[in-house]
């Protein structure tokens, strides 16, 4: 059973506001990810991290930024929210056993920007 | 690069019907294969996985067999329930430890 948490679960905010989506895991996993999930369900990787002080951009360009100061914490920040940022954001961390990686997901944050 | 192709939904079945959701993949090396399930309003949960050819993953009545010869990992369940209504994602971890997801298949089970 994976222990990965996201807050808030739901957020409604006005255009131009700065927001931070929190993600924490208690499993000591080095790799962490942020996905954006559109209404058509497909997942798009926007950021990932190999460990502390490592951050990489994913396949989908995003105006958000991330940081990784502690192993267990991987927050995502939008400096100025816009309606186009409305989406569901999923955080994940992965367990690596040999060469085999298994991802575990948080419950998601559903963001609505007005 | 790696890719996962799964059947598009939505799939609508009556309760107790047999379920198959097709998934095929292309990958370098020897990928691990996964099925994830996403219930409404929640994140993805790992449903089952298989790490090498001919392995069968199983959980909660769902099964999938890693078929290297047909590069497939089809999800099956003998008798679906209303509570199985969800979106199902096929995924693989390939040679560079990158996770690739399919587009997701929505399953609706009606009483």
PDB file of C-alpha atoms in Angstrom:
ATOM      1  CA  UNK A   1       0.000   0.000   0.000  1.00  0.00           C
ATOM      2  CA  UNK A   2       1.441   3.325  -1.086  1.00  0.00           C
ATOM      3  CA  UNK A   3       1.326   6.432   1.084  1.00  0.00           C
ATOM      4  CA  UNK A   4       1.283   9.482  -1.106  1.00  0.00           C
ATOM      5  CA  UNK A   5      -0.730  12.569  -0.302  1.00  0.00           C
ATOM      6  CA  UNK A   6      -1.898  15.585  -2.195  1.00  0.00           C
ATOM      7  CA  UNK A   7      -3.433  18.795  -0.923  1.00  0.00           C
ATOM      8  CA  UNK A   8      -5.734  20.443  -1.590  1.00  0.00           C
ATOM      9  CA  UNK A   9      -8.032  17.915  -3.227  1.00  0.00           C
ATOM     10  CA  UNK A  10     -10.094  20.675  -4.839  1.00  0.00           C
ATOM     11  CA  UNK A  11      -9.210  24.297  -5.484  1.00  0.00           C
ATOM     12  CA  UNK A  12     -11.189  27.096  -7.083  1.00  0.00           C
ATOM     13  CA  UNK A  13      -9.180  30.240  -7.611  1.00  0.00           C
ATOM     14  CA  UNK A  14      -9.250  33.463  -9.585  1.00  0.00           C
ATOM     15  CA  UNK A  15      -7.052  34.349 -12.542  1.00  0.00           C
ATOM     16  CA  UNK A  16      -3.650  35.780 -11.639  1.00  0.00           C
ATOM     17  CA  UNK A  17      -3.352  34.135  -8.238  1.00  0.00           C
ATOM     18  CA  UNK A  18      -0.267  32.207  -7.214  1.00  0.00           C
ATOM     19  CA  UNK A  19      -0.932  28.644  -6.114  1.00  0.00           C
ATOM     20  CA  UNK A  20       1.079  25.738  -4.801  1.00  0.00           C
ATOM     21  CA  UNK A  21      -0.101  22.164  -5.026  1.00  0.00           C
ATOM     22  CA  UNK A  22       1.409  19.968  -2.352  1.00  0.00           C
ATOM     23  CA  UNK A  23       2.581  16.383  -2.754  1.00  0.00           C
ATOM     24  CA  UNK A  24       4.204  14.244  -0.080  1.00  0.00           C
ATOM     25  CA  UNK A  25       5.174  10.599   0.163  1.00  0.00           C
ATOM     26  CA  UNK A  26       6.342   8.627   3.156  1.00  0.00           C
ATOM     27  CA  UNK A  27       7.939   5.711   1.329  1.00  0.00           C
ATOM     28  CA  UNK A  28      11.383   7.212   0.785  1.00  0.00           C
ATOM     29  CA  UNK A  29      11.056   6.984  -2.989  1.00  0.00           C
ATOM     30  CA  UNK A  30      13.642   8.938  -4.946  1.00  0.00           C
ATOM     31  CA  UNK A  31      11.677   9.442  -8.156  1.00  0.00           C
ATOM     32  CA  UNK A  32       8.581  11.617  -8.189  1.00  0.00           C
ATOM     33  CA  UNK A  33       6.305  12.878 -10.948  1.00  0.00           C
ATOM     34  CA  UNK A  34       3.584  15.380 -11.762  1.00  0.00           C
ATOM     35  CA  UNK A  35       0.977  14.588 -14.389  1.00  0.00           C
ATOM     36  CA  UNK A  36      -1.768  16.735 -15.835  1.00  0.00           C
ATOM     37  CA  UNK A  37      -4.909  14.845 -16.732  1.00  0.00           C
ATOM     38  CA  UNK A  38      -7.263  16.368 -19.263  1.00  0.00           C
ATOM     39  CA  UNK A  39     -11.022  15.759 -19.428  1.00  0.00           C
ATOM     40  CA  UNK A  40     -10.439  13.078 -22.054  1.00  0.00           C
ATOM     41  CA  UNK A  41      -8.567  11.127 -19.369  1.00  0.00           C
ATOM     42  CA  UNK A  42      -5.132  10.975 -21.021  1.00  0.00           C
ATOM     43  CA  UNK A  43      -2.180  11.584 -18.696  1.00  0.00           C
ATOM     44  CA  UNK A  44       0.509  14.091 -19.627  1.00  0.00           C
ATOM     45  CA  UNK A  45       3.837  14.145 -17.792  1.00  0.00           C
ATOM     46  CA  UNK A  46       4.743  17.747 -16.899  1.00  0.00           C
ATOM     47  CA  UNK A  47       7.566  17.368 -14.339  1.00  0.00           C
ATOM     48  CA  UNK A  48       9.677  14.707 -12.688  1.00  0.00           C
ATOM     49  CA  UNK A  49      12.523  14.406 -10.250  1.00  0.00           C
ATOM     50  CA  UNK A  50      15.218  11.799  -9.705  1.00  0.00           C
ATOM     51  CA  UNK A  51      15.827  12.929  -6.134  1.00  0.00           C
ATOM     52  CA  UNK A  52      16.713  15.901  -3.953  1.00  0.00           C
ATOM     53  CA  UNK A  53      17.735  18.979  -5.981  1.00  0.00           C
ATOM     54  CA  UNK A  54      16.783  17.251  -9.249  1.00  0.00           C
ATOM     55  CA  UNK A  55      13.911  18.542 -11.394  1.00  0.00           C
ATOM     56  CA  UNK A  56      13.188  17.864 -15.054  1.00  0.00           C
ATOM     57  CA  UNK A  57      10.521  18.962 -17.491  1.00  0.00           C
ATOM     58  CA  UNK A  58       8.236  16.318 -18.857  1.00  0.00           C
ATOM     59  CA  UNK A  59       6.710  15.651 -22.245  1.00  0.00           C
ATOM     60  CA  UNK A  60       4.059  18.366 -22.014  1.00  0.00           C
ATOM     61  CA  UNK A  61       5.181  21.960 -21.752  1.00  0.00           C
ATOM     62  CA  UNK A  62       3.828  23.576 -18.613  1.00  0.00           C
ATOM     63  CA  UNK A  63       4.021  27.043 -17.082  1.00  0.00           C
ATOM     64  CA  UNK A  64       4.269  25.483 -13.655  1.00  0.00           C
ATOM     65  CA  UNK A  65       7.486  24.970 -11.694  1.00  0.00           C
ATOM     66  CA  UNK A  66       8.538  22.375  -9.147  1.00  0.00           C
ATOM     67  CA  UNK A  67      11.111  22.017  -6.413  1.00  0.00           C
ATOM     68  CA  UNK A  68      12.620  19.076  -4.557  1.00  0.00           C
ATOM     69  CA  UNK A  69      14.324  20.187  -1.383  1.00  0.00           C
ATOM     70  CA  UNK A  70      13.369  17.104   0.603  1.00  0.00           C
ATOM     71  CA  UNK A  71      12.948  13.529  -0.571  1.00  0.00           C
ATOM     72  CA  UNK A  72       9.384  13.303   0.644  1.00  0.00           C
ATOM     73  CA  UNK A  73       8.094  16.596  -0.730  1.00  0.00           C
ATOM     74  CA  UNK A  74       7.535  17.658  -4.362  1.00  0.00           C
ATOM     75  CA  UNK A  75       5.373  20.795  -4.606  1.00  0.00           C
ATOM     76  CA  UNK A  76       4.138  22.303  -7.869  1.00  0.00           C
ATOM     77  CA  UNK A  77       3.686  26.068  -8.210  1.00  0.00           C
ATOM     78  CA  UNK A  78       1.794  28.239 -10.653  1.00  0.00           C
ATOM     79  CA  UNK A  79       2.938  31.859 -10.344  1.00  0.00           C
ATOM     80  CA  UNK A  80      -0.115  33.281 -12.082  1.00  0.00           C
ATOM     81  CA  UNK A  81      -3.044  30.968 -12.615  1.00  0.00           C
ATOM     82  CA  UNK A  82      -5.100  31.171 -15.807  1.00  0.00           C
ATOM     83  CA  UNK A  83      -8.288  29.396 -16.944  1.00  0.00           C
ATOM     84  CA  UNK A  84      -6.169  27.253 -19.278  1.00  0.00           C
ATOM     85  CA  UNK A  85      -4.584  25.716 -16.151  1.00  0.00           C
ATOM     86  CA  UNK A  86      -7.910  24.205 -15.152  1.00  0.00           C
ATOM     87  CA  UNK A  87      -7.281  20.472 -14.940  1.00  0.00           C
ATOM     88  CA  UNK A  88      -6.621  17.585 -12.600  1.00  0.00           C
ATOM     89  CA  UNK A  89      -3.043  17.278 -11.344  1.00  0.00           C
ATOM     90  CA  UNK A  90      -1.743  13.902 -10.230  1.00  0.00           C
ATOM     91  CA  UNK A  91       1.430  13.337  -8.246  1.00  0.00           C
ATOM     92  CA  UNK A  92       3.236  10.000  -8.216  1.00  0.00           C
ATOM     93  CA  UNK A  93       6.338   8.420  -6.785  1.00  0.00           C
ATOM     94  CA  UNK A  94       8.018   5.258  -7.900  1.00  0.00           C
ATOM     95  CA  UNK A  95       9.568   2.232  -6.319  1.00  0.00           C
ATOM     96  CA  UNK A  96      12.590   0.825  -8.088  1.00  0.00           C
ATOM     97  CA  UNK A  97      13.373  -2.864  -7.618  1.00  0.00           C
ATOM     98  CA  UNK A  98      16.343  -3.782  -9.739  1.00  0.00           C
ATOM     99  CA  UNK A  99      15.492  -2.403 -13.165  1.00  0.00           C
ATOM    100  CA  UNK A 100      11.742  -2.547 -12.565  1.00  0.00           C
ATOM    101  CA  UNK A 101       9.865   0.587 -11.661  1.00  0.00           C
ATOM    102  CA  UNK A 102       6.336   0.747 -10.244  1.00  0.00           C
ATOM    103  CA  UNK A 103       4.521   4.068  -9.866  1.00  0.00           C
ATOM    104  CA  UNK A 104       2.144   4.929  -7.035  1.00  0.00           C
ATOM    105  CA  UNK A 105      -0.264   7.813  -7.310  1.00  0.00           C
ATOM    106  CA  UNK A 106      -1.789  10.341  -4.981  1.00  0.00           C
ATOM    107  CA  UNK A 107      -5.525  11.116  -5.049  1.00  0.00           C
ATOM    108  CA  UNK A 108      -5.091  14.178  -7.274  1.00  0.00           C
ATOM    109  CA  UNK A 109      -5.873  17.885  -7.054  1.00  0.00           C
ATOM    110  CA  UNK A 110      -8.723  19.166  -9.158  1.00  0.00           C
ATOM    111  CA  UNK A 111      -8.028  22.813 -10.057  1.00  0.00           C
ATOM    112  CA  UNK A 112     -10.549  25.275 -11.437  1.00  0.00           C
ATOM    113  CA  UNK A 113      -9.313  28.725 -12.425  1.00  0.00           C
ATOM    114  CA  UNK A 114     -12.026  31.291 -12.986  1.00  0.00           C
TER     115      UNK A 114
ATOM    116  CA  UNK B   1      10.171   5.260 -28.593  1.00  0.00           C
ATOM    117  CA  UNK B   2       7.974   3.201 -26.321  1.00  0.00           C
ATOM    118  CA  UNK B   3       4.222   3.281 -26.839  1.00  0.00           C
ATOM    119  CA  UNK B   4       1.052   1.728 -25.467  1.00  0.00           C
ATOM    120  CA  UNK B   5      -2.115   1.298 -27.491  1.00  0.00           C
ATOM    121  CA  UNK B   6      -5.341   0.429 -25.745  1.00  0.00           C
ATOM    122  CA  UNK B   7      -8.867   0.181 -27.012  1.00  0.00           C
ATOM    123  CA  UNK B   8     -10.883   3.332 -26.894  1.00  0.00           C
ATOM    124  CA  UNK B   9     -13.973   3.475 -24.788  1.00  0.00           C
ATOM    125  CA  UNK B  10     -16.350   3.864 -23.420  1.00  0.00           C
ATOM    126  CA  UNK B  11     -17.087   0.205 -22.884  1.00  0.00           C
ATOM    127  CA  UNK B  12     -20.558  -0.494 -21.554  1.00  0.00           C
ATOM    128  CA  UNK B  13     -21.391  -3.905 -20.116  1.00  0.00           C
ATOM    129  CA  UNK B  14     -24.174  -5.442 -18.123  1.00  0.00           C
ATOM    130  CA  UNK B  15     -23.400  -6.749 -14.665  1.00  0.00           C
ATOM    131  CA  UNK B  16     -21.863 -10.255 -14.694  1.00  0.00           C
ATOM    132  CA  UNK B  17     -20.672  -9.902 -18.297  1.00  0.00           C
ATOM    133  CA  UNK B  18     -17.168 -10.904 -19.376  1.00  0.00           C
ATOM    134  CA  UNK B  19     -14.692  -8.054 -19.759  1.00  0.00           C
ATOM    135  CA  UNK B  20     -11.732  -7.710 -22.101  1.00  0.00           C
ATOM    136  CA  UNK B  21      -9.815  -4.482 -22.562  1.00  0.00           C
ATOM    137  CA  UNK B  22      -7.125  -4.810 -25.192  1.00  0.00           C
ATOM    138  CA  UNK B  23      -3.641  -3.420 -24.744  1.00  0.00           C
ATOM    139  CA  UNK B  24      -0.649  -3.756 -27.056  1.00  0.00           C
ATOM    140  CA  UNK B  25       2.756  -2.184 -26.735  1.00  0.00           C
ATOM    141  CA  UNK B  26       6.011  -1.407 -28.471  1.00  0.00           C
ATOM    142  CA  UNK B  27       9.159  -1.118 -26.409  1.00  0.00           C
ATOM    143  CA  UNK B  28      12.875  -1.706 -26.491  1.00  0.00           C
ATOM    144  CA  UNK B  29      14.287  -4.331 -24.214  1.00  0.00           C
ATOM    145  CA  UNK B  30      12.114  -6.139 -21.695  1.00  0.00           C
ATOM    146  CA  UNK B  31       9.474  -3.825 -20.272  1.00  0.00           C
ATOM    147  CA  UNK B  32       7.363  -4.342 -17.183  1.00  0.00           C
ATOM    148  CA  UNK B  33       3.634  -4.062 -17.848  1.00  0.00           C
ATOM    149  CA  UNK B  34       0.902  -2.627 -15.637  1.00  0.00           C
ATOM    150  CA  UNK B  35      -2.803  -2.006 -15.376  1.00  0.00           C
ATOM    151  CA  UNK B  36      -3.981   0.927 -13.299  1.00  0.00           C
ATOM    152  CA  UNK B  37      -7.567   1.759 -12.346  1.00  0.00           C
ATOM    153  CA  UNK B  38      -8.982   5.217 -11.659  1.00  0.00           C
ATOM    154  CA  UNK B  39     -12.307   5.486  -9.865  1.00  0.00           C
ATOM    155  CA  UNK B  40     -14.294   8.725 -10.233  1.00  0.00           C
ATOM    156  CA  UNK B  41     -12.677  11.634  -8.424  1.00  0.00           C
ATOM    157  CA  UNK B  42      -9.585   9.683  -7.399  1.00  0.00           C
ATOM    158  CA  UNK B  43      -5.994   9.104  -8.483  1.00  0.00           C
ATOM    159  CA  UNK B  44      -4.697   6.005 -10.235  1.00  0.00           C
ATOM    160  CA  UNK B  45      -4.353   2.774  -8.273  1.00  0.00           C
ATOM    161  CA  UNK B  46      -2.104  -0.061  -9.315  1.00  0.00           C
ATOM    162  CA  UNK B  47      -4.372  -2.967 -10.240  1.00  0.00           C
ATOM    163  CA  UNK B  48      -1.859  -5.585 -11.371  1.00  0.00           C
ATOM    164  CA  UNK B  49       1.510  -5.977 -13.016  1.00  0.00           C
ATOM    165  CA  UNK B  50       3.754  -8.474 -14.804  1.00  0.00           C
ATOM    166  CA  UNK B  51       7.486  -8.169 -15.142  1.00  0.00           C
ATOM    167  CA  UNK B  52       8.448 -10.817 -17.676  1.00  0.00           C
ATOM    168  CA  UNK B  53       7.061 -12.824 -20.567  1.00  0.00           C
ATOM    169  CA  UNK B  54       4.279 -15.312 -19.736  1.00  0.00           C
ATOM    170  CA  UNK B  55       3.780 -13.834 -16.255  1.00  0.00           C
ATOM    171  CA  UNK B  56       0.151 -13.453 -15.246  1.00  0.00           C
ATOM    172  CA  UNK B  57      -0.809 -10.556 -13.012  1.00  0.00           C
ATOM    173  CA  UNK B  58      -4.031 -10.850 -11.050  1.00  0.00           C
ATOM    174  CA  UNK B  59      -5.983  -8.858  -8.480  1.00  0.00           C
ATOM    175  CA  UNK B  60      -9.652  -8.439  -7.471  1.00  0.00           C
ATOM    176  CA  UNK B  61     -10.751 -10.938 -10.121  1.00  0.00           C
ATOM    177  CA  UNK B  62      -8.887  -9.157 -12.917  1.00  0.00           C
ATOM    178  CA  UNK B  63      -6.135 -10.920 -14.865  1.00  0.00           C
ATOM    179  CA  UNK B  64      -3.650 -10.039 -17.586  1.00  0.00           C
ATOM    180  CA  UNK B  65      -0.933 -12.165 -19.187  1.00  0.00           C
ATOM    181  CA  UNK B  66       2.303 -10.752 -20.567  1.00  0.00           C
ATOM    182  CA  UNK B  67       2.453 -12.032 -24.160  1.00  0.00           C
ATOM    183  CA  UNK B  68       5.766 -11.188 -25.736  1.00  0.00           C
ATOM    184  CA  UNK B  69       4.996 -12.908 -29.036  1.00  0.00           C
ATOM    185  CA  UNK B  70       1.949 -10.690 -29.609  1.00  0.00           C
ATOM    186  CA  UNK B  71       3.257  -7.726 -27.541  1.00  0.00           C
ATOM    187  CA  UNK B  72      -0.019  -7.680 -25.653  1.00  0.00           C
ATOM    188  CA  UNK B  73      -1.272  -7.391 -22.076  1.00  0.00           C
ATOM    189  CA  UNK B  74      -5.057  -7.641 -22.309  1.00  0.00           C
ATOM    190  CA  UNK B  75      -7.104  -7.105 -19.152  1.00  0.00           C
ATOM    191  CA  UNK B  76      -9.864  -9.635 -18.420  1.00  0.00           C
ATOM    192  CA  UNK B  77     -12.480 -10.284 -15.783  1.00  0.00           C
ATOM    193  CA  UNK B  78     -14.975 -13.082 -15.850  1.00  0.00           C
ATOM    194  CA  UNK B  79     -17.915 -11.305 -14.240  1.00  0.00           C
ATOM    195  CA  UNK B  80     -17.953  -7.527 -13.846  1.00  0.00           C
ATOM    196  CA  UNK B  81     -19.802  -5.649 -11.141  1.00  0.00           C
ATOM    197  CA  UNK B  82     -21.220  -2.138 -11.027  1.00  0.00           C
ATOM    198  CA  UNK B  83     -18.387  -1.250  -8.644  1.00  0.00           C
ATOM    199  CA  UNK B  84     -15.861  -1.995 -11.428  1.00  0.00           C
ATOM    200  CA  UNK B  85     -17.014   1.101 -13.310  1.00  0.00           C
ATOM    201  CA  UNK B  86     -13.866   3.175 -13.692  1.00  0.00           C
ATOM    202  CA  UNK B  87     -11.160   4.178 -16.153  1.00  0.00           C
ATOM    203  CA  UNK B  88      -8.463   1.576 -16.822  1.00  0.00           C
ATOM    204  CA  UNK B  89      -4.950   2.493 -17.954  1.00  0.00           C
ATOM    205  CA  UNK B  90      -2.402   0.137 -19.470  1.00  0.00           C
ATOM    206  CA  UNK B  91       1.228   1.175 -18.905  1.00  0.00           C
ATOM    207  CA  UNK B  92       4.782  -0.004 -19.321  1.00  0.00           C
ATOM    208  CA  UNK B  93       8.176   0.784 -17.877  1.00  0.00           C
ATOM    209  CA  UNK B  94      10.737   0.611 -20.623  1.00  0.00           C
ATOM    210  CA  UNK B  95      14.445   0.536 -21.050  1.00  0.00           C
ATOM    211  CA  UNK B  96      15.155   4.014 -19.718  1.00  0.00           C
ATOM    212  CA  UNK B  97      12.913   3.595 -16.667  1.00  0.00           C
ATOM    213  CA  UNK B  98      10.368   5.864 -18.261  1.00  0.00           C
ATOM    214  CA  UNK B  99       6.702   5.052 -17.662  1.00  0.00           C
ATOM    215  CA  UNK B 100       4.451   5.182 -20.730  1.00  0.00           C
ATOM    216  CA  UNK B 101       0.656   5.183 -20.320  1.00  0.00           C
ATOM    217  CA  UNK B 102      -2.132   4.342 -22.715  1.00  0.00           C
ATOM    218  CA  UNK B 103      -4.977   6.795 -23.205  1.00  0.00           C
ATOM    219  CA  UNK B 104      -7.303   5.042 -20.755  1.00  0.00           C
ATOM    220  CA  UNK B 105     -10.487   3.054 -21.340  1.00  0.00           C
ATOM    221  CA  UNK B 106     -13.655   4.016 -19.530  1.00  0.00           C
ATOM    222  CA  UNK B 107     -15.752   1.073 -18.350  1.00  0.00           C
ATOM    223  CA  UNK B 108     -19.373   1.488 -17.381  1.00  0.00           C
ATOM    224  CA  UNK B 109     -21.195  -1.470 -15.864  1.00  0.00           C
ATOM    225  CA  UNK B 110     -24.960  -1.245 -15.723  1.00  0.00           C
ATOM    226  CA  UNK B 111     -27.165  -3.285 -13.392  1.00  0.00           C
TER     227      UNK B 111
END
